[in-house]
mmCIF file of C-alpha atoms in Angstrom:
data_model
loop_
_atom_site.group_PDB
_atom_site.id
_atom_site.type_symbol
_atom_site.label_atom_id
_atom_site.label_comp_id
_atom_site.label_asym_id
_atom_site.label_seq_id
_atom_site.Cartn_x
_atom_site.Cartn_y
_atom_site.Cartn_z
ATOM 1 C CA MET A 1 94.898 125.225 94.130
ATOM 2 C CA SER A 2 96.455 121.761 93.851
ATOM 3 C CA LYS A 3 98.133 119.831 91.074
ATOM 4 C CA ILE A 4 97.308 116.128 91.246
ATOM 5 C CA VAL A 5 99.665 113.930 89.219
ATOM 6 C CA ILE A 6 98.534 110.431 88.294
ATOM 7 C CA LEU A 7 101.230 108.052 87.115
ATOM 8 C CA GLY A 8 99.938 105.687 84.461
ATOM 9 C CA ALA A 9 96.878 105.680 82.246
ATOM 10 C CA GLY A 10 95.724 102.120 82.679
ATOM 11 C CA ILE A 11 92.273 101.286 83.984
ATOM 12 C CA ALA A 12 92.985 102.571 87.522
ATOM 13 C CA GLY A 13 94.835 105.717 86.441
ATOM 14 C CA HIS A 14 92.220 106.589 83.847
ATOM 15 C CA VAL A 15 89.322 106.111 86.270
ATOM 16 C CA ALA A 16 91.117 108.112 88.969
ATOM 17 C CA ALA A 17 91.820 111.018 86.603
ATOM 18 C CA THR A 18 88.299 111.257 85.209
ATOM 19 C CA HIS A 19 86.713 110.884 88.649
ATOM 20 C CA LEU A 20 88.921 113.588 90.173
ATOM 21 C CA ARG A 21 88.246 115.940 87.283
ATOM 22 C CA ARG A 22 84.479 115.519 87.794
ATOM 23 C CA LYS A 23 84.662 115.995 91.567
ATOM 24 C CA LEU A 24 87.240 118.788 91.900
ATOM 25 C CA SER A 25 86.747 122.427 90.981
ATOM 26 C CA LYS A 26 88.580 123.777 87.939
ATOM 27 C CA THR A 27 91.048 125.564 90.223
ATOM 28 C CA HIS A 28 92.736 122.162 90.717
ATOM 29 C CA GLU A 29 94.818 120.669 87.914
ATOM 30 C CA VAL A 30 94.680 116.944 87.140
ATOM 31 C CA VAL A 31 97.714 115.640 85.238
ATOM 32 C CA VAL A 32 98.199 112.123 83.842
ATOM 33 C CA VAL A 33 101.738 110.942 82.976
ATOM 34 C CA SER A 34 102.029 107.813 80.858
ATOM 35 C CA PRO A 35 104.705 106.440 78.515
ATOM 36 C CA ASN A 36 101.939 105.256 76.191
ATOM 37 C CA SER A 37 100.052 107.555 73.845
ATOM 38 C CA ASN A 38 96.973 105.308 73.693
ATOM 39 C CA TYR A 39 94.542 103.857 76.202
ATOM 40 C CA GLN A 40 93.890 100.188 75.527
ATOM 41 C CA TRP A 41 90.578 98.659 76.581
ATOM 42 C CA VAL A 42 92.122 95.472 77.979
ATOM 43 C CA PRO A 43 88.915 93.400 78.359
ATOM 44 C CA SER A 44 88.549 93.417 74.561
ATOM 45 C CA ASN A 45 92.005 91.952 73.908
ATOM 46 C CA ILE A 46 90.438 88.510 73.684
ATOM 47 C CA TRP A 47 88.403 89.582 70.655
ATOM 48 C CA VAL A 48 91.490 90.960 68.921
ATOM 49 C CA GLY A 49 93.352 87.751 69.704
ATOM 50 C CA ILE A 50 90.756 85.552 68.005
ATOM 51 C CA GLY A 51 90.279 87.901 65.064
ATOM 52 C CA ARG A 52 86.777 89.196 65.913
ATOM 53 C CA MET A 53 87.923 92.837 66.379
ATOM 54 C CA LYS A 54 90.655 95.017 64.935
ATOM 55 C CA ALA A 55 93.249 96.405 67.366
ATOM 56 C CA GLU A 56 92.287 99.953 66.335
ATOM 57 C CA LYS A 57 88.831 99.429 67.869
ATOM 58 C CA ILE A 58 90.232 99.013 71.389
ATOM 59 C CA LEU A 59 92.843 101.799 71.293
ATOM 60 C CA PHE A 60 91.965 105.410 72.116
ATOM 61 C CA PRO A 61 94.404 108.352 71.820
ATOM 62 C CA LEU A 62 94.920 109.722 75.330
ATOM 63 C CA ALA A 63 95.828 113.317 74.417
ATOM 64 C CA THR A 64 92.533 114.081 72.635
ATOM 65 C CA LEU A 65 90.469 112.178 75.200
ATOM 66 C CA TYR A 66 91.974 114.045 78.158
ATOM 67 C CA LYS A 67 91.887 117.407 76.415
ATOM 68 C CA LYS A 68 88.097 117.079 76.025
ATOM 69 C CA LYS A 69 87.795 116.277 79.738
ATOM 70 C CA GLY A 70 90.042 119.138 80.923
ATOM 71 C CA ILE A 71 92.850 116.834 82.066
ATOM 72 C CA THR A 72 96.497 117.589 81.273
ATOM 73 C CA PHE A 73 98.297 114.681 79.585
ATOM 74 C CA LYS A 74 102.069 114.232 79.451
ATOM 75 C CA GLN A 75 103.456 111.374 77.413
ATOM 76 C CA ALA A 76 106.641 110.639 79.335
ATOM 77 C CA LYS A 77 108.268 108.019 81.501
ATOM 78 C CA VAL A 78 108.769 108.621 85.220
ATOM 79 C CA ILE A 79 112.337 107.689 86.086
ATOM 80 C CA SER A 80 112.304 108.440 89.819
ATOM 81 C CA PHE A 81 109.814 109.286 92.528
ATOM 82 C CA HIS A 82 110.697 110.845 95.893
ATOM 83 C CA PRO A 83 107.557 111.325 98.043
ATOM 84 C CA GLU A 84 109.609 112.795 100.916
ATOM 85 C CA GLY A 85 111.642 115.176 98.725
ATOM 86 C CA ASP A 86 115.339 114.771 97.967
ATOM 87 C CA SER A 87 118.667 116.383 98.877
ATOM 88 C CA ILE A 88 118.073 119.296 96.492
ATOM 89 C CA GLU A 89 114.457 120.103 97.365
ATOM 90 C CA GLU A 90 112.977 120.590 100.835
ATOM 91 C CA LYS A 91 111.514 117.509 102.499
ATOM 92 C CA SER A 92 107.894 118.666 102.327
ATOM 93 C CA LEU A 93 107.810 118.426 98.529
ATOM 94 C CA CYS A 94 107.048 115.392 96.436
ATOM 95 C CA ILE A 95 109.620 115.150 93.634
ATOM 96 C CA ILE A 96 108.917 113.278 90.418
ATOM 97 C CA ARG A 97 111.661 113.081 87.799
ATOM 98 C CA ILE A 98 110.377 112.589 84.288
ATOM 99 C CA CYS A 99 112.559 111.775 81.321
ATOM 100 C CA LYS A 100 112.113 113.597 78.025
ATOM 101 C CA ARG A 101 109.026 113.025 75.923
ATOM 102 C CA ILE A 102 108.805 109.669 74.224
#
């Protein structure tokens, strides 16, 4: 059993999380960490900018979206990342320090 942590819920992070959840068995956990509570469909920003769409139409709450898909969502900001471990933990571990919930 693995825990895969994806940092960021932009287009790439969102696609990676949903693709991994579809391809991996349920014994593996997929976790998305993002400081933002909403996913913003960036290609539609132009329509909001010229007044053809409301901002609410391009924002989707991440927590409910990921819950439906079986993905764990943490709204937090990563403050440090140590892929080789650190002085406290053994070198074979990947250490991610996350500040308190936003």
